[in-house]
Structures are given as structure tokens and as C-alpha cells.
Tab-separated table of C-alpha atoms in Angstrom:
chain	number	residue	atom	x	y	z
A	1	MET	CA	15.714	85.426	-37.809
A	2	ALA	CA	17.579	84.555	-34.635
A	3	ARG	CA	21.249	83.618	-34.862
A	4	ALA	CA	21.990	79.886	-34.619
A	5	ARG	CA	24.352	78.539	-32.001
A	6	ARG	CA	27.679	77.031	-33.107
A	7	GLY	CA	27.453	73.314	-33.880
A	8	ALA	CA	23.699	73.372	-34.353
A	9	VAL	CA	22.045	71.702	-37.310
A	10	ARG	CA	19.615	73.769	-39.211
A	11	VAL	CA	16.179	72.355	-39.762
A	12	ARG	CA	13.098	73.835	-41.239
A	13	GLY	CA	11.645	76.274	-38.792
A	14	GLY	CA	14.544	76.264	-36.326
A	15	TYR	CA	17.743	74.653	-35.109
A	16	ARG	CA	18.346	71.344	-33.281
A	17	ALA	CA	21.114	71.609	-30.717
A	18	GLY	CA	21.998	69.120	-27.975
A	19	GLY	CA	19.009	66.843	-28.559
A	20	SER	CA	16.467	69.647	-28.230
A	21	VAL	CA	15.010	72.128	-30.691
A	22	ARG	CA	15.202	75.863	-30.239
A	23	TRP	CA	12.461	77.542	-32.177
A	24	ALA	CA	13.319	80.843	-33.806
A	25	PRO	CA	10.268	82.622	-35.161
A	26	ARG	CA	10.523	83.939	-38.705
A	27	ARG	CA	9.455	87.334	-39.745
A	28	CYS	CA	5.986	86.369	-40.775
A	29	GLY	CA	2.512	86.370	-39.460
A	30	ALA	CA	1.420	84.656	-36.303
A	31	GLY	CA	-0.647	82.078	-38.273
A	32	THR	CA	2.357	81.040	-40.329
A	33	ILE	CA	4.494	80.604	-37.225
A	34	GLU	CA	1.921	78.420	-35.568
A	35	ARG	CA	1.531	76.310	-38.756
A	36	HIS	CA	5.265	75.706	-38.889
A	37	ARG	CA	5.298	74.699	-35.274
A	38	ARG	CA	2.608	72.031	-35.862
A	39	GLN	CA	4.233	70.659	-39.017
A	40	GLU	CA	7.795	70.602	-37.837
A	41	ARG	CA	7.200	69.397	-34.288
A	42	PRO	CA	9.742	66.567	-33.691
A	43	PRO	CA	8.315	63.027	-33.219
A	44	ALA	CA	7.799	61.970	-29.660
A	45	ALA	CA	10.186	59.421	-28.237
A	46	PRO	CA	8.768	55.872	-27.794
A	47	PRO	CA	7.191	55.461	-24.385
A	48	THR	CA	9.172	53.499	-21.849
A	49	ILE	CA	8.048	52.078	-18.546
A	50	GLU	CA	10.545	51.411	-15.842
A	51	ARG	CA	10.359	47.852	-14.459
A	52	LYS	CA	10.551	49.067	-10.923
A	53	SER	CA	7.623	51.433	-11.322
A	54	ALA	CA	5.664	48.697	-13.138
A	55	ARG	CA	5.993	46.370	-10.171
A	56	GLU	CA	5.079	49.061	-7.717
A	57	ALA	CA	2.023	50.214	-9.661
A	58	PRO	CA	-0.178	47.312	-10.800
A	59	CYS	CA	-2.666	47.894	-13.547
A	60	ARG	CA	-5.823	49.661	-12.349
A	61	GLY	CA	-7.391	50.250	-15.732
A	62	GLY	CA	-6.898	54.073	-15.777
A	63	SER	CA	-5.503	56.226	-18.564
A	64	ASP	CA	-2.065	56.469	-16.918
A	65	ALA	CA	-1.851	52.756	-16.123
A	66	PRO	CA	0.699	50.493	-17.842
A	67	ARG	CA	-0.696	48.545	-20.762
A	68	CYS	CA	-1.281	44.785	-20.285
A	69	GLN	CA	-3.479	43.390	-23.025
A	70	GLY	CA	-2.445	46.008	-25.592
A	71	ASP	CA	1.251	45.322	-25.128
A	72	ARG	CA	0.978	41.855	-26.612
A	73	ALA	CA	-0.903	43.128	-29.686
A	74	ALA	CA	1.426	46.092	-30.139
A	75	GLY	CA	4.514	43.944	-29.714
A	76	ALA	CA	3.415	41.651	-32.515
A	77	GLY	CA	3.556	44.541	-35.017
A	78	GLN	CA	6.953	45.866	-33.969
A	79	ARG	CA	10.116	45.057	-35.854
A	80	ARG	CA	12.075	42.013	-34.707
A	81	GLY	CA	14.679	43.039	-32.208
A	82	ALA	CA	13.047	46.384	-31.440
A	83	MET	CA	12.809	47.586	-27.877
A	84	ARG	CA	9.446	46.728	-26.377
A	85	PRO	CA	8.003	48.535	-23.408
A	86	ALA	CA	8.180	46.567	-20.203
A	87	ARG	CA	4.905	44.966	-19.180
A	88	ALA	CA	3.736	44.974	-15.603
A	89	PRO	CA	3.290	41.493	-14.111
A	90	PRO	CA	-0.303	40.601	-13.239
A	91	GLY	CA	-1.096	41.597	-9.714
A	92	PRO	CA	-4.033	40.656	-7.515
A	93	GLY	CA	-6.239	43.113	-9.354
A	94	GLY	CA	-4.267	43.383	-12.612
A	95	CYS	CA	-5.271	42.662	-16.172
A	96	GLY	CA	-3.013	39.579	-16.417
A	97	ARG	CA	-5.353	37.485	-14.308
A	98	LEU	CA	-8.352	38.726	-16.280
A	99	LEU	CA	-6.592	37.820	-19.505
A	100	ALA	CA	-5.817	34.308	-18.233
A	101	ALA	CA	-9.394	33.857	-17.139
A	102	GLY	CA	-10.649	34.995	-20.517
A	103	LEU	CA	-8.327	32.729	-22.484
A	104	ARG	CA	-8.912	29.615	-20.380
A	105	PRO	CA	-12.248	28.673	-22.011
A	106	LEU	CA	-10.766	29.420	-25.438
A	107	LEU	CA	-7.772	27.162	-24.807
A	108	GLY	CA	-10.075	24.425	-23.567
A	109	CYS	CA	-11.936	24.538	-26.873
A	110	LEU	CA	-8.661	24.090	-28.782
A	111	ARG	CA	-7.963	20.688	-27.165
A	112	PRO	CA	-8.437	17.719	-29.483
A	113	PRO	CA	-11.643	15.694	-29.258
A	114	GLY	CA	-11.541	12.943	-26.653
A	115	TRP	CA	-8.771	14.673	-24.702
A	116	ALA	CA	-10.430	14.165	-21.305
A	117	THR	CA	-11.389	10.583	-22.129
A	118	ALA	CA	-7.822	9.750	-23.173
A	119	ARG	CA	-6.476	11.118	-19.919
A	120	ARG	CA	-8.983	9.088	-17.920
A	121	VAL	CA	-8.096	5.907	-19.762
A	122	ALA	CA	-4.422	6.571	-19.002
A	123	GLY	CA	-5.230	7.052	-15.336
A	124	GLN	CA	-4.527	10.794	-15.386
A	125	TRP	CA	-7.549	12.768	-14.280
A	126	PRO	CA	-7.512	16.566	-14.207
A	127	SER	CA	-7.290	17.969	-10.721
A	128	PRO	CA	-10.712	19.137	-9.492
A	129	GLY	CA	-9.081	21.642	-7.115
A	130	LEU	CA	-10.963	20.489	-4.033
A	131	ARG	CA	-10.497	22.177	-0.699
A	132	VAL	CA	-8.844	19.873	1.833
A	133	PRO	CA	-10.276	20.519	5.314
A	134	GLU	CA	-7.936	21.271	8.168
A	135	ALA	CA	-7.344	18.805	11.004
A	136	ALA	CA	-9.748	20.589	13.371
A	137	GLU	CA	-12.589	20.353	10.853
A	138	ALA	CA	-11.910	16.649	10.293
A	139	GLU	CA	-11.873	15.995	14.038
A	140	ARG	CA	-15.319	17.552	14.374
A	141	LEU	CA	-16.620	15.023	11.871
A	142	VAL	CA	-14.925	12.209	13.765
A	143	GLN	CA	-16.559	13.548	16.935
A	144	GLU	CA	-19.950	12.719	15.438
A	145	ALA	CA	-18.734	9.176	14.810
A	146	ARG	CA	-17.715	8.926	18.469
A	147	ARG	CA	-21.272	9.659	19.541
A	148	ALA	CA	-22.604	6.996	17.165
A	149	GLY	CA	-20.211	4.381	18.570
A	150	GLY	CA	-18.650	1.432	16.781
A	151	PRO	CA	-15.409	-0.565	16.822
A	152	LEU	CA	-12.054	1.133	17.250
A	153	ARG	CA	-10.866	2.858	14.079
A	154	ARG	CA	-8.108	5.265	13.157
A	155	PHE	CA	-8.404	8.092	10.652
A	156	ILE	CA	-6.082	10.434	8.782
A	157	ALA	CA	-7.048	13.963	9.811
A	158	CYS	CA	-3.778	15.791	9.095
A	159	PRO	CA	-3.417	17.242	5.558
A	160	ARG	CA	0.373	16.897	5.799
A	161	LEU	CA	0.093	13.154	6.446
A	162	ALA	CA	-2.421	12.847	3.612
A	163	ARG	CA	0.050	14.452	1.197
A	164	THR	CA	2.761	12.075	2.385
A	165	VAL	CA	0.554	9.048	1.771
A	166	GLN	CA	-0.412	10.393	-1.657
A	167	ARG	CA	3.253	10.655	-2.640
A	168	CYS	CA	3.852	7.099	-1.408
A	169	LEU	CA	0.990	5.782	-3.544
A	170	ARG	CA	2.228	7.568	-6.644
A	171	PRO	CA	3.690	5.080	-9.166
A	172	ALA	CA	7.367	5.346	-10.024
A	173	HIS	CA	6.590	4.849	-13.728
A	174	GLY	CA	3.604	4.117	-15.880
A	175	PRO	CA	-0.001	5.264	-15.527
A	176	GLN	CA	-1.730	5.737	-12.190
A	177	THR	CA	-3.910	2.755	-11.237
A	178	VAL	CA	-7.199	2.897	-9.389
A	179	VAL	CA	-6.900	3.294	-5.602
A	180	LEU	CA	-9.381	1.465	-3.387
A	181	GLU	CA	-9.457	3.422	-0.131
A	182	CYS	CA	-10.759	1.335	2.752
A	183	GLY	CA	-12.389	3.363	5.515
A	184	PRO	CA	-11.754	6.926	4.273
A	185	GLY	CA	-13.654	8.446	7.226
A	186	PRO	CA	-13.601	12.277	7.022
A	187	GLY	CA	-12.121	12.093	3.498
A	188	ILE	CA	-8.892	14.044	3.989
A	189	LEU	CA	-6.841	11.521	2.018
A	190	THR	CA	-9.685	11.103	-0.475
A	191	ARG	CA	-9.616	14.765	-1.467
A	192	THR	CA	-5.826	14.784	-1.607
A	193	LEU	CA	-5.802	11.819	-3.990
A	194	LEU	CA	-8.489	13.398	-6.154
A	195	ASN	CA	-6.531	16.639	-6.408
A	196	ALA	CA	-3.544	14.579	-7.573
A	197	GLY	CA	-5.580	13.206	-10.486
A	198	VAL	CA	-6.182	9.728	-9.044
A	199	ARG	CA	-9.384	7.775	-9.552
A	200	VAL	CA	-10.594	6.680	-6.103
A	201	VAL	CA	-13.107	4.087	-4.961
A	202	ALA	CA	-14.032	4.793	-1.329
A	203	LEU	CA	-15.286	1.831	0.703
A	204	GLU	CA	-16.894	3.201	3.876
A	205	SER	CA	-19.016	1.371	6.472
A	206	HIS	CA	-19.860	4.158	8.930
A	207	SER	CA	-23.112	6.017	8.284
A	208	VAL	CA	-21.748	9.300	9.675
A	209	PHE	CA	-19.144	9.690	6.903
A	210	LEU	CA	-21.256	8.473	3.988
A	211	PRO	CA	-23.273	11.697	3.295
A	212	ASN	CA	-20.130	13.813	3.015
A	213	LEU	CA	-18.469	11.311	0.671
A	214	GLN	CA	-21.581	10.851	-1.457
A	215	SER	CA	-21.965	14.605	-1.830
A	216	LEU	CA	-18.374	14.765	-3.018
A	217	GLU	CA	-19.063	11.923	-5.457
A	218	ASN	CA	-22.006	13.785	-6.988
A	219	SER	CA	-19.893	16.892	-7.571
A	220	LEU	CA	-17.319	15.003	-9.673
A	221	ASP	CA	-17.515	13.426	-13.104
A	222	GLY	CA	-16.854	9.767	-12.282
A	223	GLN	CA	-13.469	10.277	-10.616
A	224	LEU	CA	-14.828	9.146	-7.220
A	225	LYS	CA	-17.112	6.216	-6.464
A	226	VAL	CA	-18.447	5.637	-2.938
A	227	ILE	CA	-19.526	2.139	-1.881
A	228	TYR	CA	-21.091	1.167	1.420
A	229	GLY	CA	-19.058	-1.718	2.803
A	230	ASP	CA	-16.221	-2.906	5.036
A	231	PHE	CA	-13.085	-4.243	3.371
A	232	PHE	CA	-12.087	-6.170	6.476
A	233	ARG	CA	-15.334	-8.136	6.220
A	234	LEU	CA	-14.668	-9.125	2.640
A	235	ASP	CA	-16.072	-12.428	1.333
A	236	PRO	CA	-17.428	-13.830	4.605
A	237	LEU	CA	-17.907	-17.591	4.769
A	238	VAL	CA	-21.680	-17.554	4.927
A	239	THR	CA	-24.415	-19.177	2.906
A	240	GLY	CA	-26.851	-16.997	1.071
A	241	PRO	CA	-26.596	-13.342	0.132
A	242	VAL	CA	-24.017	-11.133	1.810
A	243	LYS	CA	-25.486	-8.454	4.054
A	244	PRO	CA	-23.805	-5.036	4.203
A	245	PRO	CA	-21.442	-3.806	5.482
A	246	ALA	CA	-19.930	-7.151	4.501
A	247	VAL	CA	-19.061	-7.079	0.819
A	248	CYS	CA	-18.413	-9.639	-1.895
A	249	SER	CA	-15.224	-9.189	-3.927
A	250	ASP	CA	-16.985	-10.012	-7.219
A	251	GLN	CA	-19.549	-7.262	-6.703
A	252	LEU	CA	-16.868	-4.857	-5.506
A	253	PHE	CA	-14.621	-5.271	-8.552
A	254	GLU	CA	-17.599	-5.174	-10.885
A	255	ALA	CA	-18.627	-1.839	-9.364
A	256	MET	CA	-15.077	-0.547	-9.798
A	257	GLY	CA	-15.025	-1.678	-13.427
A	258	ILE	CA	-11.868	-3.776	-13.023
A	259	ALA	CA	-11.505	-7.079	-14.877
A	260	ALA	CA	-9.206	-9.960	-14.009
A	261	VAL	CA	-5.695	-9.939	-15.491
A	262	PRO	CA	-3.018	-12.678	-15.684
A	263	TRP	CA	-0.939	-13.174	-12.571
A	264	ARG	CA	2.299	-11.991	-14.148
A	265	ALA	CA	0.686	-8.809	-15.486
A	266	ASP	CA	0.983	-5.405	-13.850
A	267	VAL	CA	-0.855	-4.423	-10.685
A	268	PRO	CA	-4.554	-3.920	-11.546
A	269	VAL	CA	-5.530	-1.931	-8.439
A	270	LYS	CA	-3.966	-0.471	-5.304
A	271	ILE	CA	-5.636	-0.917	-1.933
A	272	PHE	CA	-5.025	1.449	0.956
A	273	GLY	CA	-6.250	0.999	4.488
A	274	ILE	CA	-5.430	1.109	8.179
A	275	LEU	CA	-5.655	-2.355	9.690
A	276	PRO	CA	-8.005	-2.632	12.694
A	277	GLN	CA	-5.904	-2.918	15.815
A	278	LYS	CA	-7.862	-5.621	17.615
A	279	LYS	CA	-7.830	-7.926	14.577
A	280	GLU	CA	-4.491	-6.926	13.121
A	281	ARG	CA	-2.809	-10.338	13.276
A	282	ASN	CA	-5.941	-12.184	12.112
A	283	THR	CA	-6.322	-9.755	9.209
A	284	LEU	CA	-2.748	-10.396	8.082
A	285	TRP	CA	-3.312	-14.146	8.216
A	286	ARG	CA	-6.530	-13.771	6.280
A	287	LEU	CA	-4.802	-11.783	3.537
A	288	LEU	CA	-2.025	-14.375	3.290
A	289	PHE	CA	-4.480	-17.254	2.945
A	290	ILE	CA	-6.406	-15.655	0.096
A	291	LEU	CA	-3.084	-14.679	-1.526
A	292	TYR	CA	-1.767	-18.248	-1.602
A	293	GLU	CA	-5.137	-19.639	-2.631
A	294	GLY	CA	-5.527	-17.021	-5.361
A	295	SER	CA	-9.046	-16.305	-4.158
A	296	SER	CA	-11.098	-13.238	-3.283
A	297	ILE	CA	-9.336	-10.046	-4.462
A	298	PHE	CA	-6.363	-12.008	-5.824
A	299	ARG	CA	-8.522	-13.661	-8.458
A	300	TYR	CA	-8.126	-10.398	-10.349
A	301	GLY	CA	-4.324	-10.398	-10.351
A	302	ARG	CA	-1.486	-9.187	-8.172
A	303	VAL	CA	-3.422	-6.644	-6.144
A	304	GLU	CA	-1.082	-4.295	-4.310
A	305	LEU	CA	-1.717	-3.704	-0.596
A	306	ASN	CA	-0.647	-0.412	1.001
A	307	ILE	CA	-1.580	-0.744	4.661
A	308	PHE	CA	-0.769	0.940	7.950
A	309	ILE	CA	0.218	-1.692	10.516
A	310	SER	CA	1.796	-1.423	13.949
A	311	GLU	CA	5.555	-1.285	14.172
A	312	LYS	CA	5.763	-4.574	16.048
A	313	GLU	CA	3.858	-6.402	13.304
A	314	TYR	CA	6.139	-4.861	10.702
A	315	LYS	CA	9.135	-6.196	12.624
A	316	VAL	CA	7.547	-9.659	12.532
A	317	LEU	CA	6.882	-9.507	8.796
A	318	THR	CA	10.489	-8.534	8.012
A	319	ALA	CA	12.233	-10.661	10.667
A	320	LYS	CA	15.326	-12.631	9.649
A	321	PRO	CA	16.329	-16.196	10.588
A	322	GLY	CA	17.899	-16.362	14.017
A	323	GLU	CA	15.698	-13.663	15.549
A	324	SER	CA	14.125	-16.023	18.019
A	325	ARG	CA	11.120	-13.932	19.036
A	326	ALA	CA	10.300	-12.116	15.818
A	327	TYR	CA	10.961	-14.830	13.206
A	328	GLN	CA	7.694	-16.715	12.878
A	329	ALA	CA	5.599	-18.566	10.313
A	330	LEU	CA	3.976	-15.249	9.403
A	331	SER	CA	7.430	-13.898	8.535
A	332	VAL	CA	8.243	-16.808	6.204
A	333	LEU	CA	4.902	-16.823	4.410
A	334	CYS	CA	4.829	-13.068	3.900
A	335	GLN	CA	8.412	-12.889	2.594
A	336	VAL	CA	7.847	-15.813	0.214
A	337	GLY	CA	4.562	-14.455	-1.114
A	338	CYS	CA	5.174	-10.701	-1.228
A	339	GLU	CA	7.718	-8.038	-1.846
A	340	ILE	CA	7.718	-6.000	1.357
A	341	GLN	CA	8.571	-2.312	1.216
A	342	LEU	CA	8.446	0.199	4.059
A	343	LEU	CA	7.080	3.476	2.710
A	344	HIS	CA	6.652	5.642	5.792
A	345	MET	CA	6.599	5.592	9.598
A	346	GLU	CA	4.245	7.884	11.511
A	347	PRO	CA	3.723	8.317	15.281
A	348	TRP	CA	0.466	7.106	16.750
A	349	SER	CA	-0.409	10.635	17.796
A	350	SER	CA	-0.776	11.736	14.149
A	351	PHE	CA	-3.982	9.703	13.798
A	352	VAL	CA	-7.435	10.355	15.198
A	353	THR	CA	-9.479	7.587	16.821
A	354	ASN	CA	-13.209	7.288	17.352
A	355	LEU	CA	-12.809	6.560	21.069
A	356	ARG	CA	-14.990	8.733	23.264
A	357	ASN	CA	-12.083	9.568	25.552
A	358	LYS	CA	-10.027	10.575	22.460
A	359	GLY	CA	-7.294	8.141	23.492
A	360	LEU	CA	-4.650	6.723	21.192
A	361	ALA	CA	-5.197	3.084	22.251
A	362	VAL	CA	-1.601	2.060	21.547
A	363	SER	CA	-1.079	-1.670	21.952
A	364	LYS	CA	1.640	-2.578	24.422
A	365	SER	CA	4.747	-4.492	23.401
A	366	THR	CA	7.514	-5.569	25.768
A	367	TRP	CA	10.028	-7.162	23.368
A	368	LEU	CA	9.492	-5.280	20.092
A	369	PRO	CA	9.381	-1.511	19.417
A	370	ASN	CA	5.903	-0.175	18.842
A	371	ASP	CA	6.100	3.622	18.714
A	372	HIS	CA	4.839	4.120	15.152
A	373	LEU	CA	2.373	2.989	12.572
A	374	CYS	CA	4.191	1.781	9.456
A	375	LEU	CA	2.890	2.241	5.925
A	376	VAL	CA	3.920	-1.017	4.251
A	377	ARG	CA	3.523	-2.003	0.626
A	378	LEU	CA	2.875	-5.699	-0.026
A	379	THR	CA	3.208	-6.584	-3.704
A	380	PRO	CA	2.624	-10.271	-4.599
A	381	GLN	CA	5.603	-11.963	-6.214
A	382	ARG	CA	5.368	-12.549	-9.952
A	383	ASP	CA	7.011	-15.978	-9.683
A	384	LEU	CA	5.063	-17.119	-6.637
A	385	PHE	CA	3.382	-19.963	-8.545
A	386	SER	CA	6.110	-20.592	-11.109
A	387	GLY	CA	7.521	-23.719	-9.395
A	388	GLY	CA	5.896	-26.600	-7.560
A	389	LEU	CA	3.874	-24.258	-5.361
A	390	LYS	CA	0.369	-23.839	-6.745
A	391	PRO	CA	-2.894	-22.472	-5.361
A	392	VAL	CA	-4.241	-26.039	-5.099
A	393	ASN	CA	-1.450	-27.164	-2.736
A	394	SER	CA	-0.738	-23.829	-1.053
A	395	ALA	CA	-2.637	-24.851	2.081
A	396	THR	CA	-0.175	-27.751	2.520
A	397	PHE	CA	2.752	-25.339	2.263
A	398	ILE	CA	1.213	-22.991	4.845
A	399	PHE	CA	0.631	-25.822	7.304
A	400	MET	CA	4.162	-27.193	6.758
A	401	VAL	CA	5.696	-23.823	7.644
A	402	LYS	CA	3.496	-23.483	10.719
A	403	GLN	CA	4.470	-26.960	11.887
A	404	CYS	CA	8.175	-26.295	11.400
A	405	LEU	CA	8.177	-23.000	13.270
A	406	ALA	CA	5.966	-24.172	16.111
A	407	LYS	CA	9.251	-25.019	17.875
A	408	ARG	CA	11.902	-22.816	16.387
A	409	LYS	CA	14.809	-24.529	18.149
A	410	SER	CA	13.964	-28.045	16.955
A	411	ARG	CA	16.032	-29.757	14.241
A	412	LEU	CA	14.578	-29.810	10.777
A	413	THR	CA	15.512	-33.471	10.228
A	414	ASP	CA	13.455	-34.487	13.257
A	415	ARG	CA	10.475	-32.656	11.827
A	416	LEU	CA	10.886	-34.393	8.452
A	417	ASN	CA	11.123	-37.792	10.089
A	418	SER	CA	7.879	-37.148	11.936
A	419	TRP	CA	6.227	-36.691	8.538
A	420	SER	CA	7.137	-40.252	7.449
A	421	VAL	CA	10.099	-39.094	5.402
A	422	ASP	CA	12.786	-41.629	6.191
A	423	ASN	CA	15.455	-40.084	4.033
A	424	GLY	CA	15.143	-36.565	5.377
A	425	GLY	CA	18.915	-36.224	5.679
A	426	GLN	CA	19.460	-37.079	2.015
A	427	LEU	CA	16.774	-34.615	1.003
A	428	LEU	CA	18.467	-31.809	2.915
A	429	LYS	CA	21.842	-32.782	1.445
A	430	ALA	CA	20.441	-32.573	-2.085
A	431	LEU	CA	19.117	-29.096	-1.282
A	432	GLU	CA	22.501	-28.108	0.243
A	433	ILE	CA	20.876	-27.464	3.618
A	434	PRO	CA	22.878	-28.425	6.730
A	435	ALA	CA	21.542	-31.556	8.379
A	436	ASP	CA	21.634	-30.063	11.873
A	437	VAL	CA	19.905	-26.796	10.995
A	438	GLU	CA	17.183	-25.567	13.313
A	439	THR	CA	13.798	-24.625	11.936
A	440	GLY	CA	14.193	-21.059	13.243
A	441	ASN	CA	17.414	-20.604	11.220
A	442	LEU	CA	16.068	-21.648	7.806
A	443	TYR	CA	15.529	-18.894	5.257
A	444	PRO	CA	12.086	-18.341	3.683
A	445	GLU	CA	13.242	-19.306	0.174
A	446	ASP	CA	14.659	-22.558	1.581
A	447	TYR	CA	11.229	-23.432	2.975
A	448	LYS	CA	9.777	-23.049	-0.505
A	449	ARG	CA	12.543	-25.199	-2.022
A	450	LEU	CA	11.982	-27.825	0.641
A	451	PHE	CA	8.256	-27.953	-0.058
A	452	GLU	CA	8.780	-28.289	-3.817
A	453	ALA	CA	11.272	-31.113	-3.195
A	454	LEU	CA	8.773	-32.887	-0.963
A	455	GLN	CA	6.113	-32.553	-3.630
A	456	ASN	CA	8.385	-34.206	-6.191
A	457	SER	CA	9.552	-36.964	-3.814
A	458	ASN	CA	7.967	-40.395	-4.254
A	459	VAL	CA	8.366	-41.213	-0.564
A	460	PHE	CA	6.464	-38.180	0.633
A	461	THR	CA	3.045	-38.770	2.128
A	462	GLU	CA	0.541	-36.342	3.519
A	463	SER	CA	-0.364	-38.422	6.533
A	464	TRP	CA	0.601	-35.505	8.756
A	465	PHE	CA	-1.847	-33.247	6.968
A	466	HIS	CA	-5.155	-33.381	8.816
A	467	ASP	CA	-8.316	-32.064	7.254
A	468	GLU	CA	-9.678	-30.749	10.495
A	469	VAL	CA	-6.548	-28.685	11.106
A	470	LEU	CA	-6.681	-27.236	7.614
A	471	GLU	CA	-10.348	-26.419	8.049
A	472	SER	CA	-9.661	-24.567	11.270
A	473	ILE	CA	-6.979	-22.506	9.565
A	474	ARG	CA	-8.976	-21.716	6.459
A	475	ASN	CA	-12.107	-20.640	8.330
A	476	ILE	CA	-10.655	-17.438	9.734
A	477	ASN	CA	-13.768	-15.336	9.365
A	478	LEU	CA	-13.213	-11.699	10.265
């Protein structure tokens, strides 16, 4: 037998020295030597895979490839705290993606019954993962609308802008409410909202965009509903049945499945749209009239309006007393009736129009800035009708404000005296309003206080309130 080295440990069939085994054959037959070699062969060290090599060599499924699915099963049987071989992350062609794809149906089966229904009731729909077309593809669809003609409209064709609008419409807290999208056009924002898990009702009046939207509706499970109609021709003052694209608010909300809620309740639905440029001011007046009357869409509660308006109109809505050109009756009525919030400002060039010359058609303004379209949120005030102001006398309040601000440099006492109020000075003193104040310097909340005081005064008469003037104001038919 061979001589062992110093410091070596003797084992059966040889000596282990320095982590290796030196085999010394005994004086026996060749079969015995080979049998000892098989029995006394030292156990192989546990396999290790370097992390660097695992990243560089994704799993290809060969015999020398790192284990992916087997690692998880093998790791479960190892002792706690034992060293586990590193597992290669799933690459483009690795087993990790195949494992995820195989487990996805199994995990879906483990969800509790009614899981999808509960999410839909809470306003949280699963993302359908729709492809959002690029701006060039959306412009080609708008090009077909240009050939068909029609009134001037603006569309969102940029996916970046659509994502910005989607973030602006996202609630700060609570469940996501239904979004009524007015004039979706090519559907860029529609798909973005759907991917965010929002239930959308698309109200479209152009026949070019309807087939694309209806095809998208058929591919989803109730998350999108497409209705042929024009929101800006809502509840026309006509006798008989309403002809499309004009739409009746009762039929619209019935199709959306939204019931009326108390005024002080939460917002039942959000409305998004881009106001038509040629009728922008008339549309704002129309919305204010139905707000104060509690009619049309506001019969169902405090409907939230998220609308793109021109920058100059936004300056008018938010004007302060003393701003001689911007502070108007529209400013007072909007600030009394709504909470105004500026969400986003976007240049005109970010939108696509249906003009045949592909122009921007920016309205000119000489005394107010008008370089952007402003996304403004108008939320009706909860306490709008908590005092003396009611829907039945709201038309009187609107006409009073318009009469006062017809001449913004006139004294308020002179205006009160013209309404057969002899003690106008005492009324202003009781309200702590200066007697010499001009109508253009009175705050919106003071106009509401003044109206409520006039309603409670026994010397107040409505002789200045003419039915024909009220009728001309109310019959703003868009």
C-alpha cells in the first residue's frame, strides 16, 4: 500500500489530503479495486450557479441550462437556512414567463366568487390592456371626418395628453365614478380610460367614429357603452319626440344605469368634453341655467363637469371684483354655483380639428390671454340651495345679477332704488356692504346674500322682473 502523506486522514480505500482524495490501490485484484472506488467515491458538492452567468445565459431548456421550475420545488424540500442555488431571472424566452402564463389561469380560479362583480360595483374594472393608437393613426381617422364635413370640433389625438386627462379625472379618494365622454372622436382618451379601469359611456354624434367605437364596445364586457347623440344638444326645447343626434337627459341616464341622488350626496357621474368654440359662451350660459334650475342632468344630483374651455373664458369664470373687463355676470353666477378648479392647461396645437385645411382655428382675444385650452372642473356647491336661493326663484337671482353688472361702474344703491326698494341704503347697512359700492366691486357671495335679503324683505317687489325677459334668457336652445 502506498505511503500516506503527513497530515492526511486515513479513510477506507485511500487518504484525504487538502480537500481531495488520493487513491492508493491495495494489493488485491482489479475487480476489488474498482468496487472500492465505486463505494468510497466522495459525495459530489452541491451544484452552484453564479448569478452573473445566470443573467448572461437565460434558460433555453437544454440539459446544461439553469433550472427554473425545478428550483422552486427543490427549494421547498431543503432545510431552512440552507444555501439554495441561484435562479436565473425569466428572460424573453425563459421558463419564468412560461410559468407565469401557466399559473395565471390557476390563480384566476382561486379568486372568490363574485370577485369581478364586486370590483365593478366599486367602480374598479380590470384593465383590458387595449392598444392606444399613436397620434398619426388617430389623425388618419379624423381625416375621414374632414371629408364628411360638419361643425368645427377638436379631438384628443396625442396619447400623452390622454394620459394627462385620465390622471386629472382620477378621484382623490373613494371609488371611481362613471365617466360620460362627450365627443370621443378617434377614441384615444376612451381607450386610456378603459385601461385605467374606468367605466365609460361614449356619446358620439359623428357617423365616421361610431363603427370604431361600437366595435370596441362589443369586445368588452359592459365596461364601455356607446350612444349616438350630441351632449351639446341636450334636452332641446321642442315639442314631440327628440330626434338624434339631439338627446334627452332622461333617456341618457337611463341608458347609463344612473339613478337620481340627493343634492348633498356625492357626485353621481363625471362628464368630460371639449366645448364647441363657436358656441362656447352660450354653452356655459346654458349649463348655468340648468344648474340653478336643477333641471336636465342636474336632476340626478351634483354632476361634475370636466371641460376644456378657452383660456379667455377661464379668465372670465375666475375673475375677481375690480377687474373691469373680465368680471361679469357669468363670473358671479359660476363662482356662486360651482367650485372651480383648474386641472391642466394645454396649447391649442396639441389638439386636432376636423377643418379641411387642418387649421387650429384659435379665437382671437385682444384684452385677455388665449394661448391655451384649459381643463376646468366645475363641481356644484353642496350648499347652493341651503339658504333663500331655491330652484324656483333661481331665475330671479340670475336676472338680478345680470341687471347689476350691465353697468359695472354704477352704484348698487341706485340699482336697488330702481327696483322700488326705497330703503336700499338700510338694506346694505344691515348686510355690512358699503353704501357707495359699485356693482363691479361686489363679491359673488355678497350678491347671494343681497338676493336672500331681498327675498325676506316685505318691501321688495318683482315689478322689475319681466316675463318676456326671463323667457328670452331661458330659451337658449343650442
